[in-house]
């Protein structure tokens, strides 16, 4: 798996907008219970875009982007300090792996050997386990300023961690350019054959995290002809279902809330919202392509997401239940944020028709995600 990357853009809170191109700042973000320090790195450009990344979980803690009037606001859900990420993480902004999404029964096999994972989502494994990459302290490898300001974080996952074989060396590089593009490049190498599927789990609300507006009025476009429908435990049934004539047809712009509760499709999770993989391609590509476009009519903000991955999981915050108190000191509820996660298909290790999630020694895994911001009138 050798896939390309490029990109850069996004925003953060708590640090003033930079007056010059590509400013990078570093600050403390508290500490873990064992005393280890967590750092925050903020990337800024000249156009009011700022992204703050913390070393815990390689989390995108904040992202500010301007609206149609030039006012920049944080558009991601999350917390102002470490307590929230430790008490009620909800994967806000997190880097998830080794295997993002679900693995049926928490088991998979490589070369005839079966590996058993923790079942942390009903009968299935989810997002790398109870202590996946989102709950690890990453190391800052490199920080750069200039027209392509960036930070590279590194984490070494031990052989056998959370049940996965091979020592996996992972990097996450966030980069912000002057075109209002924030990119995240994930890479990984292994000492033994293993499976890898890493993505970013940011929740976005383009009206602004503090707005208390739901994302149901956001207009979404996803250029996917099919999805991978799921069973009652959210594991794909192995089929590719055409979106035509279903609430999953986002090939033309459609408001998220327009069809959630129209009763036409039991795959709309419990009548609450979307949580399904959309098929963009059959396999990872050499270059990032458009996976989704999101527009908030109230603010004029537009976000395009590009990636080299074959699928994108569309999740509308169905299980946010008001227990998480976010950055603006209000409770996050169902529909307060949406996630669009470029990745391999869920349960690929157990479904050969979906391709392969295998990574061998000598190969490099790459997932390239680009968040591109603009505005409409």
Coordinates of C-alpha atoms in Angstrom, one line a residue:
X1 CA 0.0 0.0 0.0
X2 CA 1.9 3.1 -1.2
X3 CA -0.5 6.0 -1.6
X4 CA 0.3 9.7 -2.0
X5 CA -0.5 12.8 0.0
X6 CA -0.7 16.5 -0.3
X7 CA -2.7 19.2 1.3
X8 CA -3.1 21.5 4.3
X9 CA -5.7 23.6 6.3
X10 CA -7.8 24.2 9.3
X11 CA -8.3 26.0 12.6
X12 CA -8.1 26.1 16.4
X13 CA -9.2 27.9 19.5
X14 CA -7.4 29.7 22.4
X15 CA -4.6 31.2 20.3
X16 CA -4.9 34.5 18.3
X17 CA -5.1 34.5 14.5
X18 CA -1.6 34.7 13.0
X19 CA -0.6 37.9 11.3
X20 CA 1.8 36.2 9.0
X21 CA 1.7 33.1 6.8
X22 CA 2.1 29.7 8.3
X23 CA 2.6 30.6 12.0
X24 CA 3.1 27.7 14.4
X25 CA 2.8 27.9 18.2
X26 CA 3.3 25.4 20.9
X27 CA 1.8 25.3 24.4
X28 CA 0.9 23.1 27.3
X29 CA -2.5 21.3 27.3
X30 CA -2.3 19.8 30.7
X31 CA -1.2 16.3 31.8
X32 CA -2.3 12.7 32.0
X33 CA -3.1 11.1 35.4
X34 CA 0.4 9.6 35.4
X35 CA 2.0 13.0 35.1
X36 CA 3.0 12.9 31.4
X37 CA 2.6 16.3 29.8
X38 CA 0.3 16.9 26.8
X39 CA 1.2 19.5 24.3
X40 CA -0.9 21.6 21.9
X41 CA 0.4 22.7 18.6
X42 CA -1.5 25.4 16.6
X43 CA -1.1 26.0 12.9
X44 CA -2.4 29.3 11.5
X45 CA -2.6 30.9 8.1
X46 CA -3.3 34.5 6.9
X47 CA -7.0 33.8 6.1
X48 CA -8.4 33.1 9.6
X49 CA -7.9 29.4 9.6
X50 CA -6.3 27.8 12.6
X51 CA -5.9 24.2 13.7
X52 CA -4.9 23.0 17.1
X53 CA -3.6 19.5 17.5
X54 CA -2.9 17.9 20.9
X55 CA -0.4 15.1 21.4
X56 CA -2.9 13.0 23.3
X57 CA -4.6 10.8 20.7
X58 CA -3.2 13.0 17.9
X59 CA -6.5 14.8 18.3
X60 CA -7.6 17.8 16.2
X61 CA -8.8 19.7 19.3
X62 CA -10.0 22.8 17.5
X63 CA -10.4 24.1 13.9
X64 CA -11.5 27.7 13.1
X65 CA -12.6 28.8 9.6
X66 CA -14.2 32.1 8.4
X67 CA -17.8 32.4 7.5
X68 CA -19.2 34.5 4.6
X69 CA -18.6 37.7 6.5
X70 CA -15.0 36.8 7.4
X71 CA -15.7 35.8 11.0
X72 CA -13.7 32.8 12.1
X73 CA -15.2 30.3 14.5
X74 CA -14.3 26.9 15.8
X75 CA -16.2 24.3 13.7
X76 CA -15.3 21.1 15.6
X77 CA -16.7 19.5 18.7
X78 CA -14.3 18.9 21.6
X79 CA -13.0 20.1 25.0
X80 CA -10.9 23.0 26.3
X81 CA -8.8 20.8 28.6
X82 CA -7.7 17.2 29.2
X83 CA -10.5 16.4 31.7
X84 CA -13.1 16.1 29.0
X85 CA -11.0 13.9 26.7
X86 CA -10.3 11.6 29.7
X87 CA -13.8 11.4 31.1
X88 CA -16.0 11.4 28.0
X89 CA -13.8 11.2 24.9
X90 CA -16.5 10.3 22.3
X91 CA -13.6 10.2 19.7
X92 CA -13.9 14.0 19.3
X93 CA -11.2 14.9 16.8
X94 CA -9.3 11.7 17.5
X95 CA -6.9 9.6 15.4
X96 CA -8.5 6.1 15.5
X97 CA -6.7 2.8 14.8
X98 CA -5.1 0.3 14.5
X99 CA -8.4 -0.5 12.8
X100 CA -10.9 2.3 12.5
X101 CA -14.6 1.2 12.5
X102 CA -15.9 -2.2 13.4
X103 CA -14.5 -5.8 13.2
X104 CA -17.1 -8.5 13.5
X105 CA -16.9 -10.6 16.6
X106 CA -13.5 -8.9 17.5
X107 CA -11.6 -11.6 15.5
X108 CA -9.7 -11.8 12.2
X109 CA -7.2 -14.2 10.7
X110 CA -3.8 -13.7 9.0
X111 CA -2.1 -16.7 7.3
X112 CA -4.4 -19.1 9.1
X113 CA -3.8 -17.7 12.6
X114 CA -6.8 -16.1 14.4
X115 CA -6.3 -13.0 16.4
X116 CA -8.8 -12.0 19.2
X117 CA -9.5 -8.3 20.0
X118 CA -11.5 -6.7 22.8
X119 CA -15.2 -6.4 22.1
X120 CA -15.8 -2.8 23.0
X121 CA -18.9 -2.2 20.9
X122 CA -21.5 -4.9 21.7
X123 CA -20.3 -8.1 20.1
X124 CA -17.7 -6.3 17.9
X125 CA -14.3 -4.5 18.1
X126 CA -14.4 -0.7 17.4
X127 CA -11.7 1.8 16.6
X128 CA -8.7 -0.2 17.7
X129 CA -10.1 -1.3 21.1
X130 CA -10.6 0.2 24.6
X131 CA -7.1 1.9 24.4
X132 CA -6.6 2.5 20.7
X133 CA -4.5 5.2 19.2
X134 CA -7.0 7.8 20.4
X135 CA -6.0 7.2 24.0
X136 CA -2.2 7.1 23.5
X137 CA 0.3 9.9 24.1
X138 CA 2.1 10.7 20.8
X139 CA 5.5 12.2 20.4
X140 CA 6.2 15.4 18.4
X141 CA 8.7 14.6 15.7
X142 CA 8.8 17.8 13.7
X143 CA 7.2 21.2 13.6
X144 CA 7.5 23.6 10.6
X145 CA 6.3 27.1 9.9
X146 CA 5.8 28.9 6.5
X147 CA 3.3 28.6 3.7
X148 CA 2.8 24.9 4.6
X149 CA 2.9 24.9 8.4
X150 CA 2.9 21.4 9.8
X151 CA 3.4 19.1 12.8
X152 CA 4.3 15.5 12.6
X153 CA 3.4 13.2 15.6
X154 CA 4.7 9.6 16.1
X155 CA 3.4 6.6 18.0
X156 CA 4.9 3.1 18.3
X157 CA 2.3 0.5 19.0
X158 CA 3.8 -2.6 20.5
X159 CA 3.5 -6.1 19.0
X160 CA 0.3 -7.5 20.6
X161 CA -1.1 -4.2 21.7
X162 CA -4.9 -4.5 21.8
X163 CA -4.5 -8.0 20.3
X164 CA -2.9 -6.8 16.9
X165 CA 0.2 -8.5 15.6
X166 CA 3.4 -6.6 14.8
X167 CA 5.1 -3.6 16.1
X168 CA 3.5 -0.7 14.2
X169 CA 5.2 2.6 13.8
X170 CA 2.7 5.3 13.0
X171 CA 3.0 9.0 12.0
X172 CA 0.3 11.6 11.8
X173 CA 1.2 14.8 9.9
X174 CA -1.2 17.8 10.0
X175 CA -0.4 20.5 7.5
X176 CA -2.1 23.9 6.8
X177 CA -1.6 25.9 3.7
X178 CA -2.6 29.3 2.4
X179 CA -5.4 27.8 0.3
X180 CA -7.4 27.0 3.4
X181 CA -6.7 23.3 3.1
X182 CA -5.8 21.3 6.2
X183 CA -4.4 17.9 5.4
X184 CA -3.7 14.9 7.6
X185 CA -1.4 12.2 6.4
X186 CA -1.3 8.9 8.3
X187 CA 1.5 6.5 7.6
X188 CA 2.4 3.1 9.2
X189 CA 5.0 0.4 8.9
X190 CA 5.1 -3.0 10.7
X191 CA 7.4 -5.7 11.8
X192 CA 4.9 -8.5 11.2
X193 CA 1.9 -9.0 8.8
X194 CA -1.0 -7.1 10.4
X195 CA -4.1 -5.1 9.5
X196 CA -4.2 -1.3 9.4
X197 CA -7.0 1.2 8.9
X198 CA -6.4 4.7 10.4
X199 CA -8.6 7.7 10.1
X200 CA -9.6 11.0 11.8
X201 CA -12.9 11.1 13.8
X202 CA -13.5 14.8 14.0
X203 CA -17.1 16.0 14.5
X204 CA -17.9 19.1 12.5
X205 CA -20.6 21.7 12.8
X206 CA -20.0 24.4 10.2
X207 CA -22.5 26.8 11.9
X208 CA -19.9 26.9 14.7
X209 CA -19.3 24.7 17.7
X210 CA -20.8 27.4 19.9
X211 CA -23.9 28.0 17.8
X212 CA -26.1 25.3 19.3
X213 CA -27.5 24.8 15.8
X214 CA -27.9 21.2 14.7
X215 CA -26.3 19.8 11.6
X216 CA -29.6 18.7 10.1
X217 CA -29.7 21.8 7.9
X218 CA -26.2 21.2 6.5
X219 CA -26.4 20.3 2.9
X220 CA -24.2 17.2 2.0
X221 CA -23.0 15.8 -1.3
X222 CA -21.3 12.4 -1.5
X223 CA -20.3 11.1 -4.9
X224 CA -21.1 7.4 -4.1
X225 CA -23.2 5.1 -6.1
X226 CA -23.4 2.4 -3.4
X227 CA -23.1 1.9 0.3
X228 CA -22.2 -1.2 2.4
X229 CA -25.5 -1.8 4.3
X230 CA -25.2 -3.2 7.9
X231 CA -26.9 -5.6 10.3
X232 CA -28.3 -4.8 13.7
X233 CA -24.8 -4.6 15.2
X234 CA -23.6 -2.2 12.4
X235 CA -21.5 -4.8 10.6
X236 CA -21.7 -4.8 6.8
X237 CA -23.7 -7.7 5.3
X238 CA -21.2 -8.1 2.5
X239 CA -23.4 -6.5 -0.2
X240 CA -23.1 -3.3 -2.1
X241 CA -26.4 -1.5 -2.2
X242 CA -27.2 1.2 -4.8
X243 CA -28.2 4.5 -3.3
X244 CA -30.7 5.4 -6.0
X245 CA -34.2 5.6 -4.6
X246 CA -33.0 5.5 -0.9
X247 CA -32.3 8.1 1.8
X248 CA -28.6 7.4 1.2
X249 CA -28.6 9.1 -2.2
X250 CA -26.4 12.2 -1.7
X251 CA -25.1 12.3 -5.3
X252 CA -27.0 15.6 -5.5
X253 CA -26.9 18.1 -2.6
X254 CA -29.3 17.2 0.1
X255 CA -30.0 18.5 3.6
X256 CA -29.0 15.9 6.2
X257 CA -32.3 16.1 8.1
X258 CA -34.5 15.8 5.0
X259 CA -34.9 12.1 5.0
X260 CA -33.7 10.8 8.4
X261 CA -37.2 10.2 9.9
X262 CA -39.3 9.6 6.7
X263 CA -39.6 5.9 7.6
X264 CA -38.4 4.6 4.2
X265 CA -35.3 2.8 5.3
X266 CA -34.5 0.7 8.4
X267 CA -30.8 1.3 7.7
X268 CA -31.3 4.8 9.1
X269 CA -30.1 3.8 12.6
X270 CA -33.1 3.6 14.9
X271 CA -34.6 6.5 13.0
X272 CA -31.9 8.7 14.5
X273 CA -29.4 9.4 11.7
X274 CA -26.8 8.1 9.4
X275 CA -23.9 5.7 10.3
X276 CA -22.8 3.9 7.2
X277 CA -19.9 3.5 4.8
X278 CA -20.3 5.1 1.4
X279 CA -18.3 3.5 -1.5
X280 CA -16.2 6.0 -3.3
X281 CA -13.9 3.5 -5.1
X282 CA -13.0 -0.2 -5.1
X283 CA -9.5 0.3 -3.7
X284 CA -7.2 3.1 -2.4
X285 CA -6.1 5.5 -5.0
X286 CA -2.8 7.2 -5.7
X287 CA -4.2 10.7 -5.3
X288 CA -6.9 12.1 -3.0
X289 CA -10.3 12.5 -4.6
X290 CA -13.5 14.2 -3.5
X291 CA -15.3 12.2 -0.8
X292 CA -17.9 14.7 0.4
X293 CA -18.9 18.3 0.3
X294 CA -20.7 20.0 3.2
X295 CA -22.3 23.4 3.2
X296 CA -23.9 25.3 6.1
X297 CA -26.5 27.7 4.6
X298 CA -26.6 29.8 7.8
X299 CA -22.9 30.7 7.8
X300 CA -21.9 30.1 4.2
X301 CA -19.1 27.8 5.3
X302 CA -18.3 25.0 2.9
X303 CA -16.0 22.1 3.6
X304 CA -14.8 19.6 1.0
X305 CA -13.2 16.3 2.2
X306 CA -10.7 14.5 -0.1
X307 CA -8.9 11.3 0.5
X308 CA -7.1 8.4 -1.3
X309 CA -9.2 5.9 0.6
X310 CA -12.1 3.8 -1.0
X311 CA -14.8 4.5 1.6
X312 CA -16.1 7.3 3.8
X313 CA -18.1 6.6 7.0
X314 CA -20.9 9.2 7.4
X315 CA -22.0 9.5 11.0
X316 CA -24.4 12.2 12.3
X317 CA -23.7 12.1 16.0
X318 CA -26.7 9.7 16.7
X319 CA -25.5 8.7 20.1
X320 CA -24.5 12.1 21.5
X321 CA -26.8 12.1 24.6
X322 CA -26.1 15.4 26.3
X323 CA -23.6 14.0 28.8
X324 CA -20.6 15.6 27.1
X325 CA -20.2 19.3 28.0
X326 CA -18.1 20.8 25.2
X327 CA -15.9 23.8 24.6
X328 CA -18.7 26.4 24.7
X329 CA -20.0 24.9 28.0
X330 CA -23.1 23.4 26.4
X331 CA -24.2 19.8 26.2
X332 CA -23.6 18.0 22.9
X333 CA -26.8 16.3 21.7
X334 CA -27.8 14.1 18.9
X335 CA -27.2 15.9 15.6
X336 CA -24.8 18.5 17.1
X337 CA -22.0 17.3 14.9
X338 CA -21.2 15.1 11.9
X339 CA -18.3 12.9 11.1
X340 CA -17.0 12.0 7.6
X341 CA -14.2 9.5 8.0
X342 CA -12.2 8.4 4.9
X343 CA -11.1 4.8 5.4
X344 CA -11.2 1.2 4.3
X345 CA -14.6 -0.5 4.5
X346 CA -15.7 -1.8 7.9
X347 CA -14.9 -5.4 8.7
X348 CA -12.7 -5.7 5.6
X349 CA -10.4 -8.3 7.3
X350 CA -13.3 -10.7 7.4
X351 CA -14.8 -9.8 4.0
X352 CA -12.5 -10.6 1.1
X353 CA -14.9 -9.0 -1.4
X354 CA -14.0 -5.6 0.2
X355 CA -10.3 -5.9 -0.6
X356 CA -7.5 -6.1 1.8
X357 CA -6.5 -4.3 5.0
X358 CA -3.2 -6.3 5.3
X359 CA 0.1 -4.5 5.8
X360 CA 3.3 -6.5 5.4
X361 CA 6.9 -5.7 6.6
X362 CA 8.5 -3.5 4.0
X363 CA 5.3 -1.8 3.0
X364 CA 4.0 1.6 4.0
X365 CA 0.3 2.3 4.8
X366 CA -0.9 5.8 3.9
X367 CA -4.2 7.6 4.4
X368 CA -4.3 11.1 3.1
X369 CA -7.2 13.3 4.2
X370 CA -7.7 16.9 3.0
X371 CA -10.2 19.4 4.5
X372 CA -10.7 22.3 2.1
X373 CA -12.7 25.3 3.3
X374 CA -14.4 28.0 1.4
X375 CA -17.6 30.1 1.6
X376 CA -20.7 30.8 -0.4
X377 CA -22.7 34.1 -0.6

